[in-house]
CSV table of C-alpha atoms in Angstrom, one decimal:
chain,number,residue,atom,x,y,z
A,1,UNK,CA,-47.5,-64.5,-32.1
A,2,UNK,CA,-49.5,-64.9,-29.1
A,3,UNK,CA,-50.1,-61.8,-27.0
A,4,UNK,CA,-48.6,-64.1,-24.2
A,5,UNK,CA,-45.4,-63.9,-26.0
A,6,UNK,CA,-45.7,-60.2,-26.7
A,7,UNK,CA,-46.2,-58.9,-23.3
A,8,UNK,CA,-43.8,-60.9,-21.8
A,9,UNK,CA,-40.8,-58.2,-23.0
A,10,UNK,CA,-40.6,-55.7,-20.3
A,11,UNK,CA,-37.7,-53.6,-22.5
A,12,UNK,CA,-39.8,-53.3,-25.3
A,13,UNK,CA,-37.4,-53.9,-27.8
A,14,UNK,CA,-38.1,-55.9,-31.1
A,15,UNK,CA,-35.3,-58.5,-30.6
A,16,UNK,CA,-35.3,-59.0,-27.0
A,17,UNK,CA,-36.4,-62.7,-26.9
A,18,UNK,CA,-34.9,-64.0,-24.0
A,19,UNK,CA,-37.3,-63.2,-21.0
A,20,UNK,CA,-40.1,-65.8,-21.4
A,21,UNK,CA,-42.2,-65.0,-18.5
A,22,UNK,CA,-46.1,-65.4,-18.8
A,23,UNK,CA,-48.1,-61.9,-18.5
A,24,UNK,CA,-52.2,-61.4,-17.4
A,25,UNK,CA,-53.3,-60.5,-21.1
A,26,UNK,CA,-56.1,-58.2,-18.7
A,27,UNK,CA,-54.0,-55.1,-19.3
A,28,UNK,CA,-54.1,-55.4,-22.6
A,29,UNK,CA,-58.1,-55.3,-22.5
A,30,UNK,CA,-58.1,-52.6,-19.5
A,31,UNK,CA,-55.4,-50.0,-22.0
A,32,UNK,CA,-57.1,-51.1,-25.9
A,33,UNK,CA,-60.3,-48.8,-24.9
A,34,UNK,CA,-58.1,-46.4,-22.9
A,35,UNK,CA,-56.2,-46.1,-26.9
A,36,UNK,CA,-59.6,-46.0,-28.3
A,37,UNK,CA,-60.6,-43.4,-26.2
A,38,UNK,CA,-57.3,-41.5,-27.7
A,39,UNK,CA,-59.1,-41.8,-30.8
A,40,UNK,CA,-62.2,-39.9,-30.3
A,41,UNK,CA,-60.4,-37.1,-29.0
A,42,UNK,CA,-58.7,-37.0,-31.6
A,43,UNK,CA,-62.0,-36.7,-34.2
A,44,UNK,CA,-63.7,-34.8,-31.5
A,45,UNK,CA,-61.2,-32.5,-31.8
A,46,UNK,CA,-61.2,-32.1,-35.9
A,47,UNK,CA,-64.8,-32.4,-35.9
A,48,UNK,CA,-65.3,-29.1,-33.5
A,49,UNK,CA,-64.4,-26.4,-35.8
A,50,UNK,CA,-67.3,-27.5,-38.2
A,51,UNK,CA,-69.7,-25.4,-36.3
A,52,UNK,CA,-67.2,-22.2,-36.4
A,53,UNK,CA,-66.7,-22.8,-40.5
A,54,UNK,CA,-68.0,-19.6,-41.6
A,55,UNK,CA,-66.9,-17.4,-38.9
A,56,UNK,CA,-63.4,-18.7,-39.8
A,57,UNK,CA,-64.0,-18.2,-43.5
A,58,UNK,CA,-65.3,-14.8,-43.2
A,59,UNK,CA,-62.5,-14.0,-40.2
A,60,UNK,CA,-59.7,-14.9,-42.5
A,61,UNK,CA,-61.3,-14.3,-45.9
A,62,UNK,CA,-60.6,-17.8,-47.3
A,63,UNK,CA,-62.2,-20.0,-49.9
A,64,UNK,CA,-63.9,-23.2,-49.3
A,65,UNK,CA,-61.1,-24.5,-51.3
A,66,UNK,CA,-58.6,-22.9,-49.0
A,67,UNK,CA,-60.2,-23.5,-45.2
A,68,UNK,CA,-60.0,-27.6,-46.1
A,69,UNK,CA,-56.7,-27.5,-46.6
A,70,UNK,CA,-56.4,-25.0,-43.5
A,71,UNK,CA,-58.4,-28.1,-41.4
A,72,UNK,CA,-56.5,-30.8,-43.2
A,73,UNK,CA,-53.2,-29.3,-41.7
A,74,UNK,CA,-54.4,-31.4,-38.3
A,75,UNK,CA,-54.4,-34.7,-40.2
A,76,UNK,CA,-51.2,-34.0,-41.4
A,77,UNK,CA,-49.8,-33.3,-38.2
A,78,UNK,CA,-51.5,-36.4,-37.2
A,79,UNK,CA,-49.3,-38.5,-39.8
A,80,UNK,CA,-46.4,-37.3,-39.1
A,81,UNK,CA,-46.8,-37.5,-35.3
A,82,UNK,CA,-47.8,-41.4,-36.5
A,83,UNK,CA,-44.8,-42.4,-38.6
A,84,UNK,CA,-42.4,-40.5,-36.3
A,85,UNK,CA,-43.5,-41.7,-33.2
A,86,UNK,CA,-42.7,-45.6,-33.1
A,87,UNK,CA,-38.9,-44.7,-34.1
A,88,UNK,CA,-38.7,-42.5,-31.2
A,89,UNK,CA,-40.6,-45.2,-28.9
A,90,UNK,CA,-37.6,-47.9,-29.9
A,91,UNK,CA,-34.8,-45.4,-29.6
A,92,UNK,CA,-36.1,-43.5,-26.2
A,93,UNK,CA,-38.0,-46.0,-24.9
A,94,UNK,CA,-41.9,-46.2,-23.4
A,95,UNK,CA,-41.0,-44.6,-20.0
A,96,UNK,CA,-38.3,-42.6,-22.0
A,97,UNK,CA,-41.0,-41.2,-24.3
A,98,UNK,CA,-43.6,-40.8,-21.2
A,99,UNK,CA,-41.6,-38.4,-19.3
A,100,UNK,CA,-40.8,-36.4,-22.1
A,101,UNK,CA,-44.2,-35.9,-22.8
A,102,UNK,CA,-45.3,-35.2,-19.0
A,103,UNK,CA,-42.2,-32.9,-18.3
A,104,UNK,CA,-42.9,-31.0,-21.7
């Protein structure tokens, strides 16, 4: 399908095929590094308790064992956040789901 014919559905929804206007594919390229830039957060923010590893360890008296699944619990999160997120997005809506997050 033709990015044409995907940004052309202002509602969003799956099934909504009858508004057949023709969108400027330049917002897709202006928000795909703004998504990408979600992304290193993201490992940024995993990757910054590397350094603290042994303060934790010692803090908490765990294993090595033990602290990666303490800093797997983030990836976890991460999944679920992933699966449960596009079912929220089709029932709320995009703007639905943005001012939850902004008003939470």
């Amino acid at each position: 399908m033709p990015i044409e014919n995907i940004l052309a559905h202002e509602d969003g929804g799956a099934g909504d095929r009858t508004n057949n206007k023709k969108v400027n594919p330049c917002m897709v390229y202006f928000s795909t590094p703004i998504a990408v830039c979600g992304s290193y957060a993201f490992g940024s923010c995993a990757g910054y308790s590397s350094p603290t590893q042994s303060a934790i360890r010692e803090d908490i008296a765990l294993s090595l064992a033990e602290y990666s699944v303490f800093g797997s619990i983030l990836t976890f999160g991460a999944m679920i956040g992933a699966i449960t997120s596009g079912p929220i997005a089709n029932y709320v809506g995009r703007k639905g789901v943005r001012r939850y997050i902004f008003f939470s």
